[in-house]
Amino acid sequence: MKVLVVGGGGREHALITKILENPGVSAVYAMPGNGGIARIARCLPGGGARNSAADIEAVLGYVKTYGIDFVVVSPDDPLVAGMASAVRAAGVRAFGPDAGAAAIEGSKVFAKNLMKKYDIPTARYETFDNGADAMSYIRKLNHFPAVIKADGLALGKGVFIAADYAEAEDAVKKIMIDKLFGSSGGSVVVEEYLEGPEVTVLAFTDSKTIAPMVSSMDHKRAFDGDAGPNTGGMGVIAPNPHYTEETAAFCMERIFRPTIRAMNKEGRPFKGCLYFGLMLTSSGPKVIEYNCRFGDPEAQATLPLLETDLLSIMQAVEEERLADIEIRFKRAASCCLVLASGGYPGTYSAGFRITEPAAPSPDTSYFYAGVEQKEDGLYTSGGRVLGITALAENLDRAVKKAYREAEKVSFEGMYYRRDIGGKALAPVID
Ligand code: AMP
Ligand code: GLY
């Protein structure tokens, strides 16, 4: 079986690593992949000058040229643009939701209205397609912090937590007038500020059955102590110590299953990996966001814990027979640290040689993201450069192991958070 994975980050490196465990796989291709992924898969150029993963025509061409049997569409933008739908229409099986179902991430207005209609717990909100109306609502509410979100995809940067009216005004202006996120800023959601530990739950679903994976905790801010700007994610621990069995049972009944049923009722059956971003508030778990894909870096921490063959699960999802598969995870813990370029998520320099050990330590993986292969080794080419994931019998050990491994890697300007898992596990880090 020949598999094509669309995407080129640490998440895709983790996915390909798992897919290669299936003995029936004869070749894995990645579009566009990266210099690290090229060590285990054949990388094919993406579309256009930007080597884009969102080029549907390029994927359809590769499917024909290389006789691909199964396509995994991993990132949000090609999913929202309908790449999985297009692959299926061409008669090839795919993992990832159709465009209609991917709207659960592609439009925050759609997602919020879905939750309201089907009584799924989330922050109270209003939506606006006009900046003046949004501002007069914020003034009337007079409750800060206020949360303001651009409707569409915004590379994880479309959420503003405004401490006062001036900051709220600035956020609405950036989204709706300056169009910082282009057409994603046609509408805004203004919502209630929630407090509590955050949990990510990734779940396989074929629209009939939903199978949550091990829970995890991302660390979105750039710097220690949750300071600095939001990033794509700087590190993850799994499982999430705040996510008890009782919470999991509540989420299954009140959030996970109702979401699947709601999407079916709306005529948008979701097949793929559904990402639940939850906040455990004093009045119970609430949905902060849905994503239509694996989280990154969450996948880098979660997938190495998966015992069941990933490709078999993906095929079962596509063929709507997920109920027949038993999905098992290792009884272990995992920690992923993201090593980033100095300046990320703002501007940063790239092109620096990465020094790394000849091989990772046992139970440790390197998942490459912003890297480029040159004759004498890997060089940095992006903001999040690589993730180091360590597994151990408990979280405390996994965290320590990941930090020990990170000391073996260096490149100019490299930085990473020193407190991943720290707040949840304090005091684990010596
Ligand atoms: P999102 O892109 O929706 O994941 O939002 C990015 C981050 O903003 C989340 O991980 C939360 O930490 C924070 N956030 C989003 N919505 C809220 C909210 N209603 N209350 C508090 N924090 C929020
Ligand atoms: N790590 C957050 C995300 O994948 O959206």
GROMACS .gro file of C-alpha atoms and ligand atoms in nm:
model
  458
    1MET     CA    1   0.000   0.000   0.000
    2LYS     CA    2   0.128   0.348  -0.091
    3VAL     CA    3   0.036   0.631   0.142
    4LEU     CA    4   0.065   1.006   0.083
    5VAL     CA    5   0.067   1.233   0.388
    6VAL     CA    6  -0.008   1.599   0.323
    7GLY     CA    7   0.175   1.843   0.549
    8GLY     CA    8   0.529   1.917   0.655
    9GLY     CA    9   0.557   1.965   1.029
   10GLY     CA   10   0.638   1.770   1.344
   11ARG     CA   11   0.282   1.637   1.353
   12GLU     CA   12   0.322   1.486   1.006
   13HIS     CA   13   0.661   1.339   1.103
   14ALA     CA   14   0.489   1.169   1.399
   15LEU     CA   15   0.205   1.045   1.177
   16ILE     CA   16   0.443   0.902   0.915
   17THR     CA   17   0.654   0.732   1.183
   18LYS     CA   18   0.342   0.549   1.303
   19ILE     CA   19   0.209   0.472   0.955
   20LEU     CA   20   0.541   0.306   0.868
   21GLU     CA   21   0.483   0.054   1.148
   22ASN     CA   22   0.216  -0.111   0.932
   23PRO     CA   23   0.379  -0.406   0.749
   24GLY     CA   24   0.148  -0.359   0.448
   25VAL     CA   25   0.293  -0.015   0.369
   26SER     CA   26   0.534  -0.026   0.075
   27ALA     CA   27   0.601   0.348   0.045
   28VAL     CA   28   0.514   0.672   0.219
   29TYR     CA   29   0.522   1.006   0.038
   30ALA     CA   30   0.492   1.347   0.200
   31MET     CA   31   0.378   1.672   0.043
   32PRO     CA   32   0.573   1.887   0.107
   33GLY     CA   33   0.737   1.708   0.403
   34ASN     CA   34   1.064   1.856   0.527
   35GLY     CA   35   1.434   1.772   0.556
   36GLY     CA   36   1.375   1.551   0.861
   37ILE     CA   37   1.075   1.370   0.717
   38ALA     CA   38   1.287   1.302   0.406
   39ARG     CA   39   1.486   1.053   0.617
   40ILE     CA   40   1.184   0.822   0.633
   41ALA     CA   41   0.955   0.922   0.343
   42ARG     CA   42   0.984   1.054  -0.010
   43CYS     CA   43   0.907   1.427  -0.010
   44LEU     CA   44   0.720   1.576  -0.306
   45PRO     CA   45   0.707   1.951  -0.367
   46GLY     CA   46   0.389   2.130  -0.266
   47GLY     CA   47   0.214   2.382  -0.483
   48GLY     CA   48   0.337   2.722  -0.591
   49ALA     CA   49   0.636   2.923  -0.479
   50ARG     CA   50   0.547   2.870  -0.114
   51ASN     CA   51   0.563   2.490  -0.143
   52SER     CA   52   0.206   2.487  -0.016
   53ALA     CA   53   0.040   2.184   0.139
   54ALA     CA   54  -0.297   2.322   0.028
   55ASP     CA   55  -0.257   2.257  -0.346
   56ILE     CA   56  -0.537   2.017  -0.434
   57GLU     CA   57  -0.435   1.980  -0.799
   58ALA     CA   58  -0.081   1.883  -0.698
   59VAL     CA   59  -0.214   1.608  -0.469
   60LEU     CA   60  -0.449   1.472  -0.733
   61GLY     CA   61  -0.155   1.465  -0.976
   62TYR     CA   62   0.069   1.274  -0.730
   63VAL     CA   63  -0.209   1.027  -0.657
   64LYS     CA   64  -0.212   0.935  -1.027
   65THR     CA   65   0.162   0.950  -1.091
   66TYR     CA   66   0.261   0.735  -0.795
   67GLY     CA   67  -0.046   0.513  -0.772
   68ILE     CA   68  -0.129   0.627  -0.417
   69ASP     CA   69  -0.382   0.410  -0.235
   70PHE     CA   70  -0.450   0.624   0.071
   71VAL     CA   71  -0.409   0.997   0.139
   72VAL     CA   72  -0.384   1.145   0.487
   73VAL     CA   73  -0.474   1.514   0.479
   74SER     CA   74  -0.327   1.647   0.800
   75PRO     CA   75  -0.328   2.033   0.819
   76ASP     CA   76  -0.633   2.257   0.858
   77ASP     CA   77  -0.609   2.472   0.545
   78PRO     CA   78  -0.622   2.192   0.286
   79LEU     CA   79  -0.901   2.023   0.483
   80VAL     CA   80  -1.106   2.342   0.498
   81ALA     CA   81  -1.037   2.396   0.127
   82GLY     CA   82  -1.181   2.051   0.050
   83MET     CA   83  -0.871   1.843  -0.027
   84ALA     CA   84  -1.003   1.524   0.138
   85SER     CA   85  -1.332   1.566  -0.049
   86ALA     CA   86  -1.145   1.607  -0.379
   87VAL     CA   87  -0.932   1.297  -0.320
   88ARG     CA   88  -1.244   1.091  -0.244
   89ALA     CA   89  -1.418   1.232  -0.552
   90ALA     CA   90  -1.120   1.106  -0.753
   91GLY     CA   91  -1.194   0.756  -0.621
   92VAL     CA   92  -0.910   0.730  -0.369
   93ARG     CA   93  -0.955   0.674   0.002
   94ALA     CA   94  -0.852   0.947   0.240
   95PHE     CA   95  -0.826   1.027   0.609
   96GLY     CA   96  -0.963   1.368   0.702
   97PRO     CA   97  -1.303   1.536   0.702
   98ASP     CA   98  -1.479   1.666   0.392
   99ALA     CA   99  -1.494   2.044   0.350
  100GLY     CA  100  -1.843   2.067   0.501
  101ALA     CA  101  -1.731   1.895   0.821
  102ALA     CA  102  -1.399   2.083   0.835
  103ALA     CA  103  -1.605   2.401   0.884
  104ILE     CA  104  -1.609   2.305   1.252
  105GLU     CA  105  -1.260   2.458   1.255
  106GLY     CA  106  -1.283   2.676   0.944
  107SER     CA  107  -1.554   2.898   1.089
  108LYS     CA  108  -1.570   2.986   1.457
  109VAL     CA  109  -1.914   3.136   1.395
  110PHE     CA  110  -2.034   2.799   1.262
  111ALA     CA  111  -1.878   2.612   1.557
  112LYS     CA  112  -2.027   2.847   1.818
  113ASN     CA  113  -2.373   2.837   1.659
  114LEU     CA  114  -2.352   2.455   1.647
  115MET     CA  115  -2.275   2.440   2.018
  116LYS     CA  116  -2.558   2.678   2.101
  117LYS     CA  117  -2.811   2.489   1.886
  118TYR     CA  118  -2.720   2.149   2.034
  119ASP     CA  119  -2.662   2.263   2.393
  120ILE     CA  120  -2.292   2.173   2.404
  121PRO     CA  121  -2.116   2.358   2.691
  122THR     CA  122  -1.907   2.652   2.570
  123ALA     CA  123  -1.836   3.015   2.659
  124ARG     CA  124  -2.133   3.254   2.612
  125TYR     CA  125  -2.091   3.459   2.296
  126GLU     CA  126  -2.228   3.683   2.023
  127THR     CA  127  -2.118   3.701   1.660
  128PHE     CA  128  -2.086   4.017   1.451
  129ASP     CA  129  -2.013   4.094   1.088
  130ASN     CA  130  -1.978   4.462   1.161
  131GLY     CA  131  -1.706   4.620   1.378
  132ALA     CA  132  -1.924   4.899   1.519
  133ASP     CA  133  -2.185   4.650   1.642
  134ALA     CA  134  -1.914   4.436   1.803
  135MET     CA  135  -1.777   4.742   1.985
  136SER     CA  136  -2.113   4.860   2.109
  137TYR     CA  137  -2.182   4.510   2.244
  138ILE     CA  138  -1.844   4.505   2.422
  139ARG     CA  139  -1.918   4.850   2.570
  140LYS     CA  140  -2.262   4.740   2.688
  141LEU     CA  141  -2.125   4.416   2.837
  142ASN     CA  142  -1.847   4.611   3.008
  143HIS     CA  143  -1.689   4.289   3.131
  144PHE     CA  144  -1.314   4.231   3.098
  145PRO     CA  145  -1.111   4.045   2.997
  146ALA     CA  146  -1.315   4.003   2.680
  147VAL     CA  147  -1.228   3.739   2.423
  148ILE     CA  148  -1.240   3.839   2.056
  149LYS     CA  149  -1.189   3.583   1.780
  150ALA     CA  150  -1.160   3.613   1.404
  151ASP     CA  151  -1.412   3.385   1.232
  152GLY     CA  152  -1.181   3.194   0.997
  153LEU     CA  153  -0.839   3.027   1.003
  154ALA     CA  154  -0.566   3.255   1.136
  155LEU     CA  155  -0.264   3.031   1.205
  156GLY     CA  156  -0.362   3.018   1.572
  157LYS     CA  157  -0.322   3.395   1.602
  158GLY     CA  158  -0.683   3.506   1.561
  159VAL     CA  159  -0.771   3.508   1.932
  160PHE     CA  160  -0.734   3.824   2.141
  161ILE     CA  161  -0.784   3.843   2.517
  162ALA     CA  162  -0.857   4.212   2.575
  163ALA     CA  163  -0.794   4.348   2.926
  164ASP     CA  164  -0.996   4.665   2.867
  165TYR     CA  165  -1.207   4.852   2.617
  166ALA     CA  166  -0.906   5.003   2.434
  167GLU     CA  167  -0.752   4.659   2.378
  168ALA     CA  168  -1.086   4.521   2.261
  169GLU     CA  169  -1.121   4.806   2.013
  170ASP     CA  170  -0.769   4.741   1.889
  171ALA     CA  171  -0.847   4.368   1.839
  172VAL     CA  172  -1.168   4.434   1.646
  173LYS     CA  173  -0.981   4.688   1.431
  174LYS     CA  174  -0.697   4.444   1.357
  175ILE     CA  175  -0.938   4.167   1.258
  176MET     CA  176  -1.211   4.359   1.074
  177ILE     CA  177  -1.050   4.677   0.940
  178ASP     CA  178  -0.678   4.607   0.903
  179LYS     CA  179  -0.773   4.253   0.786
  180LEU     CA  180  -0.471   4.103   0.959
  181PHE     CA  181  -0.610   3.758   0.878
  182GLY     CA  182  -0.756   3.846   0.537
  183SER     CA  183  -1.102   3.711   0.468
  184SER     CA  184  -1.096   3.524   0.801
  185GLY     CA  185  -1.182   3.859   0.957
  186GLY     CA  186  -1.521   3.904   0.788
  187SER     CA  187  -1.693   3.823   1.117
  188VAL     CA  188  -1.587   3.815   1.481
  189VAL     CA  189  -1.698   3.618   1.783
  190VAL     CA  190  -1.701   3.803   2.115
  191GLU     CA  191  -1.712   3.558   2.401
  192GLU     CA  192  -1.701   3.520   2.775
  193TYR     CA  193  -1.355   3.474   2.930
  194LEU     CA  194  -1.318   3.131   3.086
  195GLU     CA  195  -1.071   3.018   3.348
  196GLY     CA  196  -0.934   2.679   3.441
  197PRO     CA  197  -0.687   2.416   3.322
  198GLU     CA  198  -0.690   2.353   2.948
  199VAL     CA  199  -0.711   2.002   2.808
  200THR     CA  200  -0.674   1.875   2.454
  201VAL     CA  201  -0.860   1.559   2.359
  202LEU     CA  202  -0.797   1.423   2.010
  203ALA     CA  203  -1.056   1.170   1.899
  204PHE     CA  204  -1.088   0.935   1.605
  205THR     CA  205  -1.438   0.935   1.465
  206ASP     CA  206  -1.611   0.782   1.164
  207SER     CA  207  -1.929   0.984   1.241
  208LYS     CA  208  -2.089   0.682   1.412
  209THR     CA  209  -1.836   0.595   1.682
  210ILE     CA  210  -1.603   0.831   1.864
  211ALA     CA  211  -1.281   0.702   2.020
  212PRO     CA  212  -1.094   0.961   2.229
  213MET     CA  213  -0.717   0.926   2.253
  214VAL     CA  214  -0.504   0.989   2.560
  215SER     CA  215  -0.566   1.345   2.682
  216SER     CA  216  -0.289   1.603   2.668
  217MET     CA  217  -0.192   1.954   2.773
  218ASP     CA  218  -0.039   2.197   2.526
  219HIS     CA  219   0.155   2.507   2.635
  220LYS     CA  220   0.061   2.777   2.387
  221ARG     CA  221   0.249   3.080   2.519
  222ALA     CA  222   0.605   3.138   2.403
  223PHE     CA  223   0.776   3.181   2.739
  224ASP     CA  224   0.795   3.025   3.084
  225GLY     CA  225   0.513   3.096   3.325
  226ASP     CA  226   0.269   3.128   3.033
  227ALA     CA  227   0.416   3.465   2.941
  228GLY     CA  228   0.463   3.611   2.596
  229PRO     CA  229   0.264   3.573   2.277
  230ASN     CA  230   0.056   3.272   2.173
  231THR     CA  231   0.238   3.023   1.951
  232GLY     CA  232   0.130   2.708   1.767
  233GLY     CA  233   0.235   2.523   2.083
  234MET     CA  234   0.565   2.497   2.272
  235GLY     CA  235   0.531   2.163   2.446
  236VAL     CA  236   0.289   1.896   2.558
  237ILE     CA  237   0.241   1.646   2.835
  238ALA     CA  238   0.015   1.343   2.799
  239PRO     CA  239  -0.194   1.229   2.973
  240ASN     CA  240  -0.324   1.555   3.117
  241PRO     CA  241  -0.325   1.520   3.499
  242HIS     CA  242  -0.637   1.739   3.528
  243TYR     CA  243  -0.845   1.513   3.308
  244THR     CA  244  -0.996   1.264   3.552
  245GLU     CA  245  -1.212   0.964   3.462
  246GLU     CA  246  -1.513   1.155   3.587
  247THR     CA  247  -1.433   1.450   3.360
  248ALA     CA  248  -1.378   1.214   3.069
  249ALA     CA  249  -1.718   1.054   3.127
  250PHE     CA  250  -1.885   1.396   3.142
  251CYS     CA  251  -1.713   1.505   2.820
  252MET     CA  252  -1.818   1.187   2.641
  253GLU     CA  253  -2.184   1.236   2.732
  254ARG     CA  254  -2.215   1.613   2.707
  255ILE     CA  255  -1.953   1.711   2.449
  256PHE     CA  256  -1.803   1.436   2.232
  257ARG     CA  257  -2.109   1.232   2.138
  258PRO     CA  258  -2.338   1.537   2.108
  259THR     CA  259  -2.086   1.699   1.870
  260ILE     CA  260  -2.083   1.394   1.642
  261ARG     CA  261  -2.464   1.377   1.649
  262ALA     CA  262  -2.490   1.750   1.582
  263MET     CA  263  -2.262   1.728   1.278
  264ASN     CA  264  -2.468   1.438   1.141
  265LYS     CA  265  -2.791   1.633   1.192
  266GLU     CA  266  -2.640   1.928   1.008
  267GLY     CA  267  -2.561   1.699   0.714
  268ARG     CA  268  -2.186   1.732   0.775
  269PRO     CA  269  -2.076   1.390   0.905
  270PHE     CA  270  -1.725   1.421   1.046
  271LYS     CA  271  -1.473   1.149   0.961
  272GLY     CA  272  -1.115   1.193   1.077
  273CYS     CA  273  -0.950   1.325   1.389
  274LEU     CA  274  -1.157   1.576   1.582
  275TYR     CA  275  -0.968   1.801   1.822
  276PHE     CA  276  -1.150   1.917   2.134
  277GLY     CA  277  -0.986   2.214   2.307
  278LEU     CA  278  -1.150   2.214   2.650
  279MET     CA  279  -1.134   2.431   2.956
  280LEU     CA  280  -1.216   2.273   3.291
  281THR     CA  281  -1.401   2.563   3.453
  282SER     CA  282  -1.553   2.575   3.801
  283SER     CA  283  -1.889   2.514   3.633
  284GLY     CA  284  -1.768   2.212   3.436
  285PRO     CA  285  -1.577   2.139   3.114
  286LYS     CA  286  -1.646   2.376   2.825
  287VAL     CA  287  -1.534   2.376   2.463
  288ILE     CA  288  -1.284   2.650   2.380
  289GLU     CA  289  -1.236   2.537   2.023
  290TYR     CA  290  -1.273   2.252   1.780
  291ASN     CA  291  -1.009   2.167   1.523
  292CYS     CA  292  -1.069   1.934   1.231
  293ARG     CA  293  -0.730   1.760   1.261
  294PHE     CA  294  -0.460   1.633   1.495
  295GLY     CA  295  -0.308   1.903   1.714
  296ASP     CA  296   0.053   2.002   1.666
  297PRO     CA  297   0.245   1.942   1.893
  298GLU     CA  298  -0.024   1.732   2.069
  299ALA     CA  299   0.009   1.458   1.804
  300GLN     CA  300   0.383   1.443   1.870
  301ALA     CA  301   0.316   1.350   2.234
  302THR     CA  302   0.003   1.137   2.183
  303LEU     CA  303   0.085   0.919   1.881
  304PRO     CA  304   0.400   0.761   2.030
  305LEU     CA  305   0.172   0.627   2.306
  306LEU     CA  306  -0.059   0.458   2.056
  307GLU     CA  307  -0.025   0.079   2.052
  308THR     CA  308  -0.285  -0.004   1.789
  309ASP     CA  309  -0.176   0.024   1.427
  310LEU     CA  310  -0.251   0.381   1.313
  311LEU     CA  311  -0.312   0.308   0.945
  312SER     CA  312  -0.564   0.036   1.036
  313ILE     CA  313  -0.752   0.288   1.250
  314MET     CA  314  -0.745   0.545   0.969
  315GLN     CA  315  -0.879   0.289   0.721
  316ALA     CA  316  -1.153   0.191   0.966
  317VAL     CA  317  -1.250   0.558   1.003
  318GLU     CA  318  -1.274   0.599   0.626
  319GLU     CA  319  -1.477   0.279   0.591
  320GLU     CA  320  -1.701   0.369   0.887
  321ARG     CA  321  -1.617   0.058   1.087
  322LEU     CA  322  -1.436   0.220   1.378
  323ALA     CA  323  -1.664   0.031   1.621
  324ASP     CA  324  -1.490  -0.292   1.517
  325ILE     CA  325  -1.145  -0.176   1.623
  326GLU     CA  326  -1.006  -0.182   1.973
  327ILE     CA  327  -0.777   0.117   2.022
  328ARG     CA  328  -0.511   0.075   2.287
  329PHE     CA  329  -0.259   0.316   2.431
  330LYS     CA  330   0.056   0.235   2.629
  331ARG     CA  331   0.017   0.274   3.003
  332ALA     CA  332   0.292   0.533   3.003
  333ALA     CA  333   0.338   0.908   2.994
  334SER     CA  334   0.483   1.135   2.732
  335CYS     CA  335   0.642   1.478   2.712
  336CYS     CA  336   0.714   1.671   2.394
  337LEU     CA  337   0.937   1.981   2.397
  338VAL     CA  338   0.938   2.214   2.100
  339LEU     CA  339   1.277   2.365   2.016
  340ALA     CA  340   1.216   2.696   1.841
  341SER     CA  341   1.409   2.964   1.654
  342GLY     CA  342   1.489   3.277   1.857
  343GLY     CA  343   1.217   3.533   1.784
  344TYR     CA  344   0.939   3.282   1.707
  345PRO     CA  345   0.638   3.338   1.689
  346GLY     CA  346   0.750   3.681   1.564
  347THR     CA  347   1.026   3.727   1.309
  348TYR     CA  348   1.326   3.497   1.338
  349SER     CA  349   1.638   3.410   1.141
  350ALA     CA  350   1.683   3.070   0.977
  351GLY     CA  351   1.957   2.877   0.800
  352PHE     CA  352   2.148   2.762   1.108
  353ARG     CA  353   2.312   2.423   1.129
  354ILE     CA  354   2.149   2.190   1.382
  355THR     CA  355   2.383   1.989   1.603
  356GLU     CA  356   2.223   1.667   1.723
  357PRO     CA  357   2.326   1.324   1.849
  358ALA     CA  358   2.373   1.039   1.599
  359ALA     CA  359   2.058   0.872   1.734
  360PRO     CA  360   1.794   0.959   1.992
  361SER     CA  361   1.803   0.789   2.334
  362PRO     CA  362   1.571   0.489   2.387
  363ASP     CA  363   1.200   0.577   2.409
  364THR     CA  364   1.276   0.917   2.264
  365SER     CA  365   1.182   1.056   1.921
  366TYR     CA  366   1.282   1.362   1.723
  367PHE     CA  367   1.001   1.501   1.512
  368TYR     CA  368   1.127   1.761   1.267
  369ALA     CA  369   0.930   2.064   1.153
  370GLY     CA  370   1.115   2.375   1.029
  371VAL     CA  371   1.424   2.202   0.895
  372GLU     CA  372   1.602   2.170   0.565
  373GLN     CA  373   1.848   1.898   0.462
  374LYS     CA  374   2.183   2.012   0.325
  375GLU     CA  375   2.494   1.812   0.242
  376ASP     CA  376   2.639   1.825   0.591
  377GLY     CA  377   2.321   1.792   0.794
  378LEU     CA  378   1.998   1.963   0.892
  379TYR     CA  379   1.955   2.340   0.898
  380THR     CA  380   1.677   2.548   1.050
  381SER     CA  381   1.412   2.678   0.812
  382GLY     CA  382   1.114   2.760   1.033
  383GLY     CA  383   0.993   2.889   1.368
  384ARG     CA  384   0.919   2.559   1.538
  385VAL     CA  385   1.227   2.359   1.439
  386LEU     CA  386   1.177   2.020   1.602
  387GLY     CA  387   0.994   1.842   1.880
  388ILE     CA  388   1.161   1.600   2.118
  389THR     CA  389   0.924   1.344   2.267
  390ALA     CA  390   1.022   1.120   2.556
  391LEU     CA  391   0.815   0.835   2.699
  392ALA     CA  392   0.846   0.703   3.052
  393GLU     CA  393   0.642   0.522   3.314
  394ASN     CA  394   0.514   0.846   3.461
  395LEU     CA  395   0.494   1.214   3.369
  396ASP     CA  396   0.763   1.325   3.606
  397ARG     CA  397   1.016   1.093   3.442
  398ALA     CA  398   0.899   1.169   3.088
  399VAL     CA  399   0.948   1.542   3.147
  400LYS     CA  400   1.296   1.497   3.293
  401LYS     CA  401   1.395   1.265   3.010
  402ALA     CA  402   1.279   1.510   2.743
  403TYR     CA  403   1.479   1.792   2.906
  404ARG     CA  404   1.792   1.576   2.926
  405GLU     CA  405   1.756   1.495   2.556
  406ALA     CA  406   1.704   1.861   2.460
  407GLU     CA  407   2.045   1.943   2.606
  408LYS     CA  408   2.202   1.733   2.332
  409VAL     CA  409   2.061   1.949   2.053
  410SER     CA  410   2.168   2.300   1.960
  411PHE     CA  411   2.144   2.561   1.689
  412GLU     CA  412   2.201   2.935   1.689
  413GLY     CA  413   1.920   3.120   1.866
  414MET     CA  414   1.753   2.798   1.987
  415TYR     CA  415   1.506   2.844   2.268
  416TYR     CA  416   1.252   2.627   2.444
  417ARG     CA  417   1.034   2.655   2.749
  418ARG     CA  418   1.187   2.523   3.070
  419ASP     CA  419   0.855   2.463   3.244
  420ILE     CA  420   0.660   2.223   3.023
  421GLY     CA  421   0.434   2.025   3.253
  422GLY     CA  422   0.562   2.235   3.541
  423LYS     CA  423   0.237   2.393   3.650
  424ALA     CA  424   0.047   2.065   3.632
  425LEU     CA  425   0.322   1.866   3.798
  426ALA     CA  426   0.497   2.114   4.025
  427PRO     CA  427   0.753   2.059   4.152
  428VAL     CA  428   0.889   1.814   3.897
  429ILE     CA  429   1.171   2.003   3.736
  430ASP     CA  430   1.494   2.002   3.939
  431AMP     P1  431  -0.788   2.911   2.018
  431AMP     O1  432  -0.712   2.956   1.897
  431AMP     O2  433  -0.936   2.921   2.007
  431AMP     O3  434  -0.735   2.780   2.071
  431AMP     O4  435  -0.746   3.010   2.134
  431AMP     C1  436  -0.613   3.024   2.170
  431AMP     C2  437  -0.603   3.030   2.320
  431AMP     O5  438  -0.674   3.144   2.369
  431AMP     C3  439  -0.666   2.911   2.390
  431AMP     O6  440  -0.581   2.801   2.397
  431AMP     C4  441  -0.696   2.969   2.525
  431AMP     O7  442  -0.583   2.966   2.607
  431AMP     C5  443  -0.730   3.113   2.495
  431AMP     N1  444  -0.875   3.129   2.489
  431AMP     C6  445  -0.957   3.110   2.382
  431AMP     N2  446  -1.084   3.132   2.413
  431AMP     C7  447  -1.085   3.167   2.546
  431AMP     C8  448  -1.189   3.200   2.639
  431AMP     N3  449  -1.317   3.207   2.604
  431AMP     N4  450  -1.151   3.228   2.765
  431AMP     C9  451  -1.021   3.224   2.803
  431AMP     N5  452  -0.921   3.193   2.720
  431AMP    C10  453  -0.952   3.164   2.592
  432GLY     N1  454  -0.148   2.297   1.941
  432GLY     C1  455  -0.267   2.359   1.905
  432GLY     C2  456  -0.322   2.321   1.775
  432GLY     O1  457  -0.277   2.229   1.710
  432GLY     O2  458  -0.419   2.385   1.733
   0.00000   0.00000   0.00000
